[in-house]
């Protein structure tokens, strides 16, 4: 599963931050997950917990996941919309492509107002670490 | 905080050498050279990866006749293997559709590919870079500190002007240079003339004449492998991965 690779990235980065901030044993790790990437949250959280248990400074961590709704903005006409409004237009294969690489969305989605594929992801693209604490 | 940069070097830990094929100008044969080098190295028994980083207009899969099927998902992305080449391209995700990716999204897509792709053990990973000196090239310098650059140049004054800028930029960011490949050289012109017009100190890895039959080989790896283009490119493949296959 691709979620495992993302969980590994989060754990490696979180352990680096913990070391930089002198946190010997972190207990809280807040991770934001962008809606655009269409991550299987259960698989991601399972992987993250497992990897953290094997990672120095993170063995006691309880990850907290926060979903960021994906908001897109058209660079051509300025219209903004939520990804959730467009998702039903995507086939399973197209969703999978966006899951692997969120920027592939430009191939399959267009602005609901002017149909342009030239849009930017204003919020909710992928995975980010919001905070880590003892 | 973006967690992806922290994992990229680990993902490439099994890769001995990273070579970015660049040149700045579109149409000078970067993708043909990158695909040709990969094919030549793979046929010599080396473990070769090819990453097509032209996100909007990928073409290495067309040159090598590789389909657009999606990579496997197994604790990350597992690239396709075709003609002995471990291969990843944006085309696997966008098919034949246009995807106008620009600005910070270029960096995001590149970083995502580097963060989740499991390349395994490779003697060399070739990276086919898009035209231009902007986002993608600077990202490769920043995100792939081990990368060495193979510069492709042709004889046209227009190409030479752009390649000079490319060389200037790569020097200013202290990017390691693997050498120069002369491409589309007129048969009457001497080997080394293109390099001499750019920087005589740059090692010439290969000097490839303009091959009028190359277009007919596109999409057919067997035919490509026996082309004049590939025969003349082969010295570069040997120079860039001189070690015995698999490091034995």
Coordinates of N, CA, C and O in Angstrom, one line a residue, chain A residues 1-10 33 37-48 51 99-100 127, chain B residues 11 73-77 116:
Chain A
X1 N 0.8 -1.2 0.0 CA 0.0 0.0 0.0 C 0.9 1.2 0.0 O 1.9 1.3 0.6
X2 N 0.4 2.2 -0.7 CA 1.1 3.5 -0.9 C 1.1 4.3 0.4 O 2.0 5.0 0.7
X3 N 0.0 4.0 1.2 CA -0.1 4.7 2.5 C 1.1 4.5 3.4 O 1.5 5.3 4.2
X4 N 1.7 3.2 3.3 CA 2.8 2.9 4.1 C 4.0 3.8 3.9 O 4.7 4.2 4.8
X5 N 4.2 4.1 2.6 CA 5.4 5.0 2.2 C 5.2 6.4 2.8 O 6.1 7.0 3.3
X6 N 3.9 6.8 2.8 CA 3.7 8.2 3.4 C 3.8 8.1 4.9 O 4.4 9.1 5.5
X7 N 3.4 7.0 5.5 CA 3.5 6.9 7.0 C 5.0 6.9 7.3 O 5.4 7.5 8.3
X8 N 5.8 6.2 6.5 CA 7.2 6.1 6.8 C 7.8 7.5 6.7 O 8.7 7.9 7.6
X9 N 7.4 8.3 5.7 CA 7.9 9.7 5.6 C 7.6 10.5 6.8 O 8.4 11.3 7.3
X10 N 6.4 10.4 7.3 CA 5.9 11.1 8.5 C 6.7 10.7 9.7 O 7.2 11.6 10.4
X33 N -4.1 15.4 6.7 CA -4.2 14.6 5.5 C -5.1 15.3 4.6 O -6.3 15.5 4.8
X37 N -5.5 13.7 -2.0 CA -4.7 12.5 -2.1 C -5.5 11.3 -1.9 O -5.0 10.2 -2.2
X38 N -6.7 11.4 -1.4 CA -7.6 10.2 -1.3 C -7.0 9.0 -0.6 O -7.0 7.9 -1.0
X39 N -6.4 9.4 0.6 CA -5.7 8.3 1.3 C -6.7 7.5 2.1 O -7.7 7.9 2.6
X40 N -6.4 6.2 2.1 CA -7.1 5.2 3.0 C -6.7 5.5 4.4 O -5.6 5.1 4.8
X41 N -7.5 6.2 5.2 CA -7.1 6.7 6.5 C -6.8 5.5 7.4 O -5.9 5.6 8.2
X42 N -7.6 4.5 7.3 CA -7.4 3.3 8.2 C -6.0 2.7 8.0 O -5.3 2.4 8.9
X43 N -5.7 2.5 6.7 CA -4.4 1.9 6.4 C -3.2 2.8 6.8 O -2.2 2.4 7.3
X44 N -3.4 4.1 6.5 CA -2.4 5.1 6.9 C -2.1 5.1 8.4 O -1.0 5.1 8.8
X45 N -3.2 5.2 9.2 CA -3.1 5.3 10.6 C -2.5 4.0 11.2 O -1.6 4.0 12.0
X46 N -2.9 2.8 10.6 CA -2.3 1.5 11.0 C -0.8 1.5 10.8 O 0.0 1.2 11.7
X47 N -0.4 1.9 9.6 CA 1.0 1.9 9.2 C 1.8 2.9 10.1 O 2.9 2.6 10.6
X48 N 1.2 4.1 10.3 CA 1.9 5.1 11.1 C 2.1 4.6 12.5 O 3.2 4.8 13.1
X51 N 4.9 1.9 12.5 CA 6.2 2.4 12.3 C 6.7 3.2 13.5 O 7.9 3.1 13.9
X99 N -4.7 9.6 -6.4 CA -4.2 9.1 -5.1 C -2.7 8.9 -5.1 O -2.0 9.3 -4.2
X100 N -2.2 8.3 -6.2 CA -0.7 8.1 -6.3 C 0.0 9.5 -6.4 O 1.0 9.7 -5.8
X127 N -0.1 15.1 2.7 CA 0.2 14.8 4.1 C 1.1 15.9 4.7 O 2.1 16.2 4.0
Chain B
X11 N 14.9 6.6 0.2 CA 14.3 5.9 -0.9 C 15.3 5.6 -2.0 O 15.2 4.7 -2.8
X73 N 1.5 -1.0 -6.3 CA 1.4 -0.4 -5.0 C 1.8 -1.5 -4.0 O 1.1 -2.4 -3.7
X74 N 3.0 -1.3 -3.4 CA 3.4 -2.3 -2.3 C 4.3 -1.5 -1.4 O 5.5 -1.4 -1.6
X75 N 3.7 -1.0 -0.3 CA 4.5 -0.2 0.7 C 5.1 1.0 0.0 O 6.2 1.4 0.3
X76 N 4.5 1.5 -1.1 CA 5.0 2.6 -1.9 C 4.7 2.3 -3.3 O 4.0 1.3 -3.6
X77 N 5.3 3.1 -4.2 CA 5.1 2.9 -5.6 C 6.2 2.0 -6.1 O 7.4 2.3 -5.9
X116 N 7.8 8.4 -2.5 CA 7.0 7.2 -2.3 C 7.5 6.1 -3.3 O 7.0 4.9 -3.2

